Amino acid sequence: MHKNFKGIEKTVFGRGSFDQLDSILSEKRSDNNKFMLFVVDYYFKGKPLEKRIPVKPEDVIMFIDVDTHEPTTEQIDNIRDSVLSSKGLPAGVVGIGGGSIMDIAKAVSLMFTNEGSSTLYQGLNLIKKPGIYHLGVPTISGTGAEVSMTAVLTGPEKKLGLKCEWTVFNQVVLDPELIASVPRNWWFYTGMDTYIHCIESENGIYNNAYSHAYAEQSLKLCREIYSGENSGQTPENDDKLMVASLMGGLSLTYSEVGVCHALSYGLSKILGMRHCYANCVAFNHLGDYYNDGVKEFKDMVKKHKVDLPQNLSKDWTDEQINAMAKVTYNLPHMWNHALGTDWKEKITLKDMEGLFRRL
Ligand SMILES: [Fe+2]
């Protein structure tokens, strides 16, 4: 079976396009109980962008702190329940922030129409009904969450996405001016998530001409942004990074991620490590899987003088390492892609523990 992927319905790209948000939403405001729910990264509370958000008196705006942990099933259920009990069903959900806020907006949109806890729907095509209208405005680029058909949530049992056609945004607004203020280290970690998406997408059995075309273009942009003569955090590179993130996301959608993301999920689930950072921590030590990619990655780390701590595993208990390896082992789609469908003959749970001990 070949993948049948639903893309974003509408996309605006360009500097200053954030100011079109009001007119885009005006067409949708008469649906359901005629109000919008805005979920916004707490970082923007009190910042100039807050004043530019087109919030009407009837709307609900929530500023969410995503610094401490990745989105959880409990958090999504709470947002849904509190809005439904106070105001009813919104006309739409607007997410303004990084990958975590994108995932929260997508997940909440689905959970408004699907009963029970979001833990019931972690997996592929478990969602029963389409969600409500949802729009994403990324303010950090790299995770590809703006284009993916999954909303990754950490639950009591697993870190796994609500993955189906209805997860994909109805609309995204890509305004490169919004990513200009991303702190340097995070500009690097999140951009490297895109880079790693492409390297992993390219190196495995699900790679194909379609995913390759997106990865090739995204990698070209990543190299201009992070290793070329004109690399660095410039307006031109911010334009490129927004597009690279989108294309990296499309590449992995038609292919798959691999060893690095499998480890990264373990680091996030057990240690609460942020996705993009966890990827960088892991990728640095995966030269035997992605030789050229890891070499290039190390050059980029050096060039931008990024902090990437070493010897983290000396502080982890055997139980933690075993738990992380179990999370990793339970991502067969990633291992299928990276090592082949006979991956269980090539790598064991113990070997995966060994990969974590490298970090
Ligand atoms: Fe990723």
JSON list of C-alpha atoms in Angstrom, two decimals, residues 161-333:
[
{"chain": "A", "resi": 161, "resn": "GLY", "atom": "CA", "xyz": [0.68, 11.09, 17.60]},
{"chain": "A", "resi": 162, "resn": "LEU", "atom": "CA", "xyz": [-3.00, 11.46, 16.79]},
{"chain": "A", "resi": 163, "resn": "LYS", "atom": "CA", "xyz": [-2.37, 10.60, 13.17]},
{"chain": "A", "resi": 164, "resn": "CYS", "atom": "CA", "xyz": [-4.99, 10.85, 10.44]},
{"chain": "A", "resi": 165, "resn": "GLU", "atom": "CA", "xyz": [-6.08, 12.98, 7.49]},
{"chain": "A", "resi": 166, "resn": "TRP", "atom": "CA", "xyz": [-8.08, 15.34, 9.69]},
{"chain": "A", "resi": 167, "resn": "THR", "atom": "CA", "xyz": [-5.02, 16.26, 11.74]},
{"chain": "A", "resi": 168, "resn": "VAL", "atom": "CA", "xyz": [-3.58, 18.34, 8.88]},
{"chain": "A", "resi": 169, "resn": "PHE", "atom": "CA", "xyz": [-4.17, 22.09, 9.15]},
{"chain": "A", "resi": 170, "resn": "ASN", "atom": "CA", "xyz": [-6.89, 23.68, 7.01]},
{"chain": "A", "resi": 171, "resn": "GLN", "atom": "CA", "xyz": [-4.70, 26.75, 6.70]},
{"chain": "A", "resi": 172, "resn": "VAL", "atom": "CA", "xyz": [-1.16, 27.82, 7.57]},
{"chain": "A", "resi": 173, "resn": "VAL", "atom": "CA", "xyz": [0.24, 31.33, 7.61]},
{"chain": "A", "resi": 174, "resn": "LEU", "atom": "CA", "xyz": [4.00, 31.31, 7.04]},
{"chain": "A", "resi": 175, "resn": "ASP", "atom": "CA", "xyz": [5.44, 34.71, 7.93]},
{"chain": "A", "resi": 176, "resn": "PRO", "atom": "CA", "xyz": [9.27, 34.56, 8.13]},
{"chain": "A", "resi": 177, "resn": "GLU", "atom": "CA", "xyz": [9.33, 37.79, 10.17]},
{"chain": "A", "resi": 178, "resn": "LEU", "atom": "CA", "xyz": [7.93, 35.79, 13.08]},
{"chain": "A", "resi": 179, "resn": "ILE", "atom": "CA", "xyz": [10.96, 33.50, 13.38]},
{"chain": "A", "resi": 180, "resn": "ALA", "atom": "CA", "xyz": [13.52, 36.34, 13.49]},
{"chain": "A", "resi": 181, "resn": "SER", "atom": "CA", "xyz": [13.61, 36.47, 17.30]},
{"chain": "A", "resi": 182, "resn": "VAL", "atom": "CA", "xyz": [14.26, 32.75, 17.93]},
{"chain": "A", "resi": 183, "resn": "PRO", "atom": "CA", "xyz": [17.24, 32.41, 20.32]},
{"chain": "A", "resi": 184, "resn": "ARG", "atom": "CA", "xyz": [20.38, 31.22, 18.55]},
{"chain": "A", "resi": 185, "resn": "ASN", "atom": "CA", "xyz": [20.63, 27.75, 20.11]},
{"chain": "A", "resi": 186, "resn": "TRP", "atom": "CA", "xyz": [16.97, 27.00, 19.35]},
{"chain": "A", "resi": 187, "resn": "TRP", "atom": "CA", "xyz": [17.33, 28.38, 15.83]},
{"chain": "A", "resi": 188, "resn": "PHE", "atom": "CA", "xyz": [19.99, 25.72, 15.46]},
{"chain": "A", "resi": 189, "resn": "TYR", "atom": "CA", "xyz": [18.28, 22.79, 17.19]},
{"chain": "A", "resi": 190, "resn": "THR", "atom": "CA", "xyz": [14.94, 23.28, 15.39]},
{"chain": "A", "resi": 191, "resn": "GLY", "atom": "CA", "xyz": [16.59, 23.79, 12.00]},
{"chain": "A", "resi": 192, "resn": "MET", "atom": "CA", "xyz": [18.59, 20.62, 12.58]},
{"chain": "A", "resi": 193, "resn": "ASP", "atom": "CA", "xyz": [15.31, 18.76, 13.11]},
{"chain": "A", "resi": 194, "resn": "THR", "atom": "CA", "xyz": [14.59, 19.56, 9.46]},
{"chain": "A", "resi": 195, "resn": "TYR", "atom": "CA", "xyz": [18.09, 18.56, 8.43]},
{"chain": "A", "resi": 196, "resn": "ILE", "atom": "CA", "xyz": [17.76, 15.25, 10.28]},
{"chain": "A", "resi": 197, "resn": "HIS", "atom": "CA", "xyz": [14.29, 14.63, 8.78]},
{"chain": "A", "resi": 198, "resn": "CYS", "atom": "CA", "xyz": [15.87, 14.84, 5.34]},
{"chain": "A", "resi": 199, "resn": "ILE", "atom": "CA", "xyz": [18.91, 12.68, 6.12]},
{"chain": "A", "resi": 200, "resn": "GLU", "atom": "CA", "xyz": [16.71, 10.01, 7.69]},
{"chain": "A", "resi": 201, "resn": "SER", "atom": "CA", "xyz": [14.06, 10.22, 4.96]},
{"chain": "A", "resi": 202, "resn": "GLU", "atom": "CA", "xyz": [16.77, 9.71, 2.32]},
{"chain": "A", "resi": 203, "resn": "ASN", "atom": "CA", "xyz": [18.43, 6.76, 4.08]},
{"chain": "A", "resi": 204, "resn": "GLY", "atom": "CA", "xyz": [15.98, 3.93, 4.26]},
{"chain": "A", "resi": 205, "resn": "ILE", "atom": "CA", "xyz": [13.73, 1.60, 2.35]},
{"chain": "A", "resi": 206, "resn": "TYR", "atom": "CA", "xyz": [10.76, 3.99, 2.06]},
{"chain": "A", "resi": 207, "resn": "ASN", "atom": "CA", "xyz": [12.71, 6.70, 0.25]},
{"chain": "A", "resi": 208, "resn": "ASN", "atom": "CA", "xyz": [11.32, 7.32, -3.23]},
{"chain": "A", "resi": 209, "resn": "ALA", "atom": "CA", "xyz": [11.47, 9.92, -6.00]},
{"chain": "A", "resi": 210, "resn": "TYR", "atom": "CA", "xyz": [8.74, 11.99, -4.37]},
{"chain": "A", "resi": 211, "resn": "SER", "atom": "CA", "xyz": [10.25, 12.15, -0.87]},
{"chain": "A", "resi": 212, "resn": "HIS", "atom": "CA", "xyz": [13.72, 12.54, -2.38]},
{"chain": "A", "resi": 213, "resn": "ALA", "atom": "CA", "xyz": [12.77, 15.64, -4.38]},
{"chain": "A", "resi": 214, "resn": "TYR", "atom": "CA", "xyz": [11.57, 17.42, -1.22]},
{"chain": "A", "resi": 215, "resn": "ALA", "atom": "CA", "xyz": [14.57, 16.25, 0.84]},
{"chain": "A", "resi": 216, "resn": "GLU", "atom": "CA", "xyz": [17.04, 17.34, -1.82]},
{"chain": "A", "resi": 217, "resn": "GLN", "atom": "CA", "xyz": [15.60, 20.86, -1.96]},
{"chain": "A", "resi": 218, "resn": "SER", "atom": "CA", "xyz": [15.24, 21.11, 1.81]},
{"chain": "A", "resi": 219, "resn": "LEU", "atom": "CA", "xyz": [18.86, 19.97, 2.33]},
{"chain": "A", "resi": 220, "resn": "LYS", "atom": "CA", "xyz": [20.07, 22.54, -0.19]},
{"chain": "A", "resi": 221, "resn": "LEU", "atom": "CA", "xyz": [18.30, 25.26, 1.80]},
{"chain": "A", "resi": 222, "resn": "CYS", "atom": "CA", "xyz": [19.61, 23.88, 5.13]},
{"chain": "A", "resi": 223, "resn": "ARG", "atom": "CA", "xyz": [23.16, 24.04, 3.77]},
{"chain": "A", "resi": 224, "resn": "GLU", "atom": "CA", "xyz": [22.71, 27.66, 2.70]},
{"chain": "A", "resi": 225, "resn": "ILE", "atom": "CA", "xyz": [21.28, 28.54, 6.12]},
{"chain": "A", "resi": 226, "resn": "TYR", "atom": "CA", "xyz": [23.74, 26.61, 8.32]},
{"chain": "A", "resi": 227, "resn": "SER", "atom": "CA", "xyz": [26.95, 25.98, 6.43]},
{"chain": "A", "resi": 228, "resn": "GLY", "atom": "CA", "xyz": [27.21, 28.22, 3.36]},
{"chain": "A", "resi": 229, "resn": "GLU", "atom": "CA", "xyz": [29.11, 31.48, 2.95]},
{"chain": "A", "resi": 230, "resn": "ASN", "atom": "CA", "xyz": [26.01, 33.46, 3.88]},
{"chain": "A", "resi": 231, "resn": "SER", "atom": "CA", "xyz": [24.93, 31.17, 6.70]},
{"chain": "A", "resi": 232, "resn": "GLY", "atom": "CA", "xyz": [23.48, 32.53, 9.92]},
{"chain": "A", "resi": 233, "resn": "GLN", "atom": "CA", "xyz": [20.31, 34.09, 11.27]},
{"chain": "A", "resi": 234, "resn": "THR", "atom": "CA", "xyz": [19.45, 36.60, 8.53]},
{"chain": "A", "resi": 235, "resn": "PRO", "atom": "CA", "xyz": [16.09, 37.61, 7.03]},
{"chain": "A", "resi": 236, "resn": "GLU", "atom": "CA", "xyz": [16.95, 35.80, 3.77]},
{"chain": "A", "resi": 237, "resn": "ASN", "atom": "CA", "xyz": [17.79, 32.64, 5.69]},
{"chain": "A", "resi": 238, "resn": "ASP", "atom": "CA", "xyz": [14.60, 32.91, 7.76]},
{"chain": "A", "resi": 239, "resn": "ASP", "atom": "CA", "xyz": [12.62, 32.86, 4.48]},
{"chain": "A", "resi": 240, "resn": "LYS", "atom": "CA", "xyz": [14.55, 29.76, 3.43]},
{"chain": "A", "resi": 241, "resn": "LEU", "atom": "CA", "xyz": [14.18, 28.02, 6.81]},
{"chain": "A", "resi": 242, "resn": "MET", "atom": "CA", "xyz": [10.39, 28.29, 6.72]},
{"chain": "A", "resi": 243, "resn": "VAL", "atom": "CA", "xyz": [10.34, 26.62, 3.32]},
{"chain": "A", "resi": 244, "resn": "ALA", "atom": "CA", "xyz": [12.99, 24.04, 4.27]},
{"chain": "A", "resi": 245, "resn": "SER", "atom": "CA", "xyz": [10.91, 23.02, 7.30]},
{"chain": "A", "resi": 246, "resn": "LEU", "atom": "CA", "xyz": [7.82, 22.55, 5.17]},
{"chain": "A", "resi": 247, "resn": "MET", "atom": "CA", "xyz": [9.68, 20.53, 2.54]},
{"chain": "A", "resi": 248, "resn": "GLY", "atom": "CA", "xyz": [11.51, 18.42, 5.14]},
{"chain": "A", "resi": 249, "resn": "GLY", "atom": "CA", "xyz": [8.12, 17.61, 6.65]},
{"chain": "A", "resi": 250, "resn": "LEU", "atom": "CA", "xyz": [6.74, 16.62, 3.25]},
{"chain": "A", "resi": 251, "resn": "SER", "atom": "CA", "xyz": [9.76, 14.45, 2.58]},
{"chain": "A", "resi": 252, "resn": "LEU", "atom": "CA", "xyz": [9.40, 12.43, 5.76]},
{"chain": "A", "resi": 253, "resn": "THR", "atom": "CA", "xyz": [5.65, 12.13, 5.26]},
{"chain": "A", "resi": 254, "resn": "TYR", "atom": "CA", "xyz": [6.18, 10.26, 2.01]},
{"chain": "A", "resi": 255, "resn": "SER", "atom": "CA", "xyz": [9.13, 8.35, 3.46]},
{"chain": "A", "resi": 256, "resn": "GLU", "atom": "CA", "xyz": [9.89, 7.90, 7.17]},
{"chain": "A", "resi": 257, "resn": "VAL", "atom": "CA", "xyz": [12.27, 9.05, 9.89]},
{"chain": "A", "resi": 258, "resn": "GLY", "atom": "CA", "xyz": [14.85, 6.68, 11.29]},
{"chain": "A", "resi": 259, "resn": "VAL", "atom": "CA", "xyz": [17.30, 5.82, 14.07]},
{"chain": "A", "resi": 260, "resn": "CYS", "atom": "CA", "xyz": [17.75, 9.35, 15.41]},
{"chain": "A", "resi": 261, "resn": "HIS", "atom": "CA", "xyz": [14.03, 10.03, 15.81]},
{"chain": "A", "resi": 262, "resn": "ALA", "atom": "CA", "xyz": [13.52, 6.61, 17.38]},
{"chain": "A", "resi": 263, "resn": "LEU", "atom": "CA", "xyz": [16.13, 7.49, 20.05]},
{"chain": "A", "resi": 264, "resn": "SER", "atom": "CA", "xyz": [14.79, 11.01, 20.38]},
{"chain": "A", "resi": 265, "resn": "TYR", "atom": "CA", "xyz": [11.31, 9.72, 21.25]},
{"chain": "A", "resi": 266, "resn": "GLY", "atom": "CA", "xyz": [12.86, 7.71, 24.09]},
{"chain": "A", "resi": 267, "resn": "LEU", "atom": "CA", "xyz": [14.70, 10.78, 25.39]},
{"chain": "A", "resi": 268, "resn": "SER", "atom": "CA", "xyz": [11.52, 12.88, 25.30]},
{"chain": "A", "resi": 269, "resn": "LYS", "atom": "CA", "xyz": [9.22, 10.28, 26.81]},
{"chain": "A", "resi": 270, "resn": "ILE", "atom": "CA", "xyz": [11.47, 9.26, 29.72]},
{"chain": "A", "resi": 271, "resn": "LEU", "atom": "CA", "xyz": [13.50, 12.42, 30.38]},
{"chain": "A", "resi": 272, "resn": "GLY", "atom": "CA", "xyz": [11.12, 15.05, 29.01]},
{"chain": "A", "resi": 273, "resn": "MET", "atom": "CA", "xyz": [13.85, 16.30, 26.67]},
{"chain": "A", "resi": 274, "resn": "ARG", "atom": "CA", "xyz": [12.56, 18.65, 23.95]},
{"chain": "A", "resi": 275, "resn": "HIS", "atom": "CA", "xyz": [12.24, 17.00, 20.54]},
{"chain": "A", "resi": 276, "resn": "CYS", "atom": "CA", "xyz": [14.66, 19.07, 18.44]},
{"chain": "A", "resi": 277, "resn": "TYR", "atom": "CA", "xyz": [17.29, 19.18, 21.16]},
{"chain": "A", "resi": 278, "resn": "ALA", "atom": "CA", "xyz": [16.97, 15.44, 21.77]},
{"chain": "A", "resi": 279, "resn": "ASN", "atom": "CA", "xyz": [17.52, 14.84, 18.07]},
{"chain": "A", "resi": 280, "resn": "CYS", "atom": "CA", "xyz": [20.75, 16.85, 18.13]},
{"chain": "A", "resi": 281, "resn": "VAL", "atom": "CA", "xyz": [21.95, 15.04, 21.26]},
{"chain": "A", "resi": 282, "resn": "ALA", "atom": "CA", "xyz": [21.36, 11.67, 19.57]},
{"chain": "A", "resi": 283, "resn": "PHE", "atom": "CA", "xyz": [22.38, 12.46, 15.98]},
{"chain": "A", "resi": 284, "resn": "ASN", "atom": "CA", "xyz": [25.86, 13.56, 17.10]},
{"chain": "A", "resi": 285, "resn": "HIS", "atom": "CA", "xyz": [26.62, 9.90, 17.95]},
{"chain": "A", "resi": 286, "resn": "LEU", "atom": "CA", "xyz": [25.05, 8.11, 14.98]},
{"chain": "A", "resi": 287, "resn": "GLY", "atom": "CA", "xyz": [27.93, 8.27, 12.52]},
{"chain": "A", "resi": 288, "resn": "ASP", "atom": "CA", "xyz": [27.75, 4.52, 11.93]},
{"chain": "A", "resi": 289, "resn": "TYR", "atom": "CA", "xyz": [24.20, 4.92, 10.59]},
{"chain": "A", "resi": 290, "resn": "TYR", "atom": "CA", "xyz": [24.43, 8.30, 8.85]},
{"chain": "A", "resi": 291, "resn": "ASN", "atom": "CA", "xyz": [28.14, 8.85, 8.20]},
{"chain": "A", "resi": 292, "resn": "ASP", "atom": "CA", "xyz": [28.10, 11.89, 5.86]},
{"chain": "A", "resi": 293, "resn": "GLY", "atom": "CA", "xyz": [25.13, 13.51, 7.55]},
{"chain": "A", "resi": 294, "resn": "VAL", "atom": "CA", "xyz": [26.71, 13.32, 11.01]},
{"chain": "A", "resi": 295, "resn": "LYS", "atom": "CA", "xyz": [30.02, 14.71, 9.72]},
{"chain": "A", "resi": 296, "resn": "GLU", "atom": "CA", "xyz": [28.24, 17.67, 8.15]},
{"chain": "A", "resi": 297, "resn": "PHE", "atom": "CA", "xyz": [26.14, 18.13, 11.30]},
{"chain": "A", "resi": 298, "resn": "LYS", "atom": "CA", "xyz": [29.29, 18.30, 13.46]},
{"chain": "A", "resi": 299, "resn": "ASP", "atom": "CA", "xyz": [30.76, 20.96, 11.16]},
{"chain": "A", "resi": 300, "resn": "MET", "atom": "CA", "xyz": [27.59, 23.01, 11.52]},
{"chain": "A", "resi": 301, "resn": "VAL", "atom": "CA", "xyz": [27.67, 22.66, 15.33]},
{"chain": "A", "resi": 302, "resn": "LYS", "atom": "CA", "xyz": [31.25, 23.93, 15.29]},
{"chain": "A", "resi": 303, "resn": "LYS", "atom": "CA", "xyz": [30.55, 26.76, 12.86]},
{"chain": "A", "resi": 304, "resn": "HIS", "atom": "CA", "xyz": [27.70, 28.17, 14.95]},
{"chain": "A", "resi": 305, "resn": "LYS", "atom": "CA", "xyz": [29.37, 27.46, 18.33]},
{"chain": "A", "resi": 306, "resn": "VAL", "atom": "CA", "xyz": [26.29, 25.64, 19.58]},
{"chain": "A", "resi": 307, "resn": "ASP", "atom": "CA", "xyz": [26.14, 24.06, 23.05]},
{"chain": "A", "resi": 308, "resn": "LEU", "atom": "CA", "xyz": [25.75, 20.32, 22.73]},
{"chain": "A", "resi": 309, "resn": "PRO", "atom": "CA", "xyz": [26.51, 18.55, 26.02]},
{"chain": "A", "resi": 310, "resn": "GLN", "atom": "CA", "xyz": [28.37, 15.24, 26.11]},
{"chain": "A", "resi": 311, "resn": "ASN", "atom": "CA", "xyz": [28.44, 12.29, 28.52]},
{"chain": "A", "resi": 312, "resn": "LEU", "atom": "CA", "xyz": [24.85, 12.77, 29.59]},
{"chain": "A", "resi": 313, "resn": "SER", "atom": "CA", "xyz": [24.32, 9.04, 29.99]},
{"chain": "A", "resi": 314, "resn": "LYS", "atom": "CA", "xyz": [26.65, 8.83, 32.98]},
{"chain": "A", "resi": 315, "resn": "ASP", "atom": "CA", "xyz": [23.87, 10.43, 35.04]},
{"chain": "A", "resi": 316, "resn": "TRP", "atom": "CA", "xyz": [21.14, 8.05, 33.81]},
{"chain": "A", "resi": 317, "resn": "THR", "atom": "CA", "xyz": [20.14, 4.94, 35.76]},
{"chain": "A", "resi": 318, "resn": "ASP", "atom": "CA", "xyz": [19.99, 1.50, 34.16]},
{"chain": "A", "resi": 319, "resn": "GLU", "atom": "CA", "xyz": [16.20, 1.63, 34.60]},
{"chain": "A", "resi": 320, "resn": "GLN", "atom": "CA", "xyz": [15.98, 4.90, 32.70]},
{"chain": "A", "resi": 321, "resn": "ILE", "atom": "CA", "xyz": [18.14, 3.59, 29.88]},
{"chain": "A", "resi": 322, "resn": "ASN", "atom": "CA", "xyz": [16.09, 0.42, 29.68]},
{"chain": "A", "resi": 323, "resn": "ALA", "atom": "CA", "xyz": [12.85, 2.42, 29.64]},
{"chain": "A", "resi": 324, "resn": "MET", "atom": "CA", "xyz": [14.17, 4.66, 26.85]},
{"chain": "A", "resi": 325, "resn": "ALA", "atom": "CA", "xyz": [15.27, 1.63, 24.84]},
{"chain": "A", "resi": 326, "resn": "LYS", "atom": "CA", "xyz": [11.77, 0.14, 25.18]},
{"chain": "A", "resi": 327, "resn": "VAL", "atom": "CA", "xyz": [10.15, 3.33, 23.85]},
{"chain": "A", "resi": 328, "resn": "THR", "atom": "CA", "xyz": [12.59, 3.23, 20.96]},
{"chain": "A", "resi": 329, "resn": "TYR", "atom": "CA", "xyz": [12.03, -0.47, 20.25]},
{"chain": "A", "resi": 330, "resn": "ASN", "atom": "CA", "xyz": [8.30, 0.16, 19.99]},
{"chain": "A", "resi": 331, "resn": "LEU", "atom": "CA", "xyz": [8.66, 2.35, 16.91]},
{"chain": "A", "resi": 332, "resn": "PRO", "atom": "CA", "xyz": [8.84, -0.43, 14.30]},
{"chain": "A", "resi": 333, "resn": "HIS", "atom": "CA", "xyz": [7.96, 1.87, 11.37]}
]
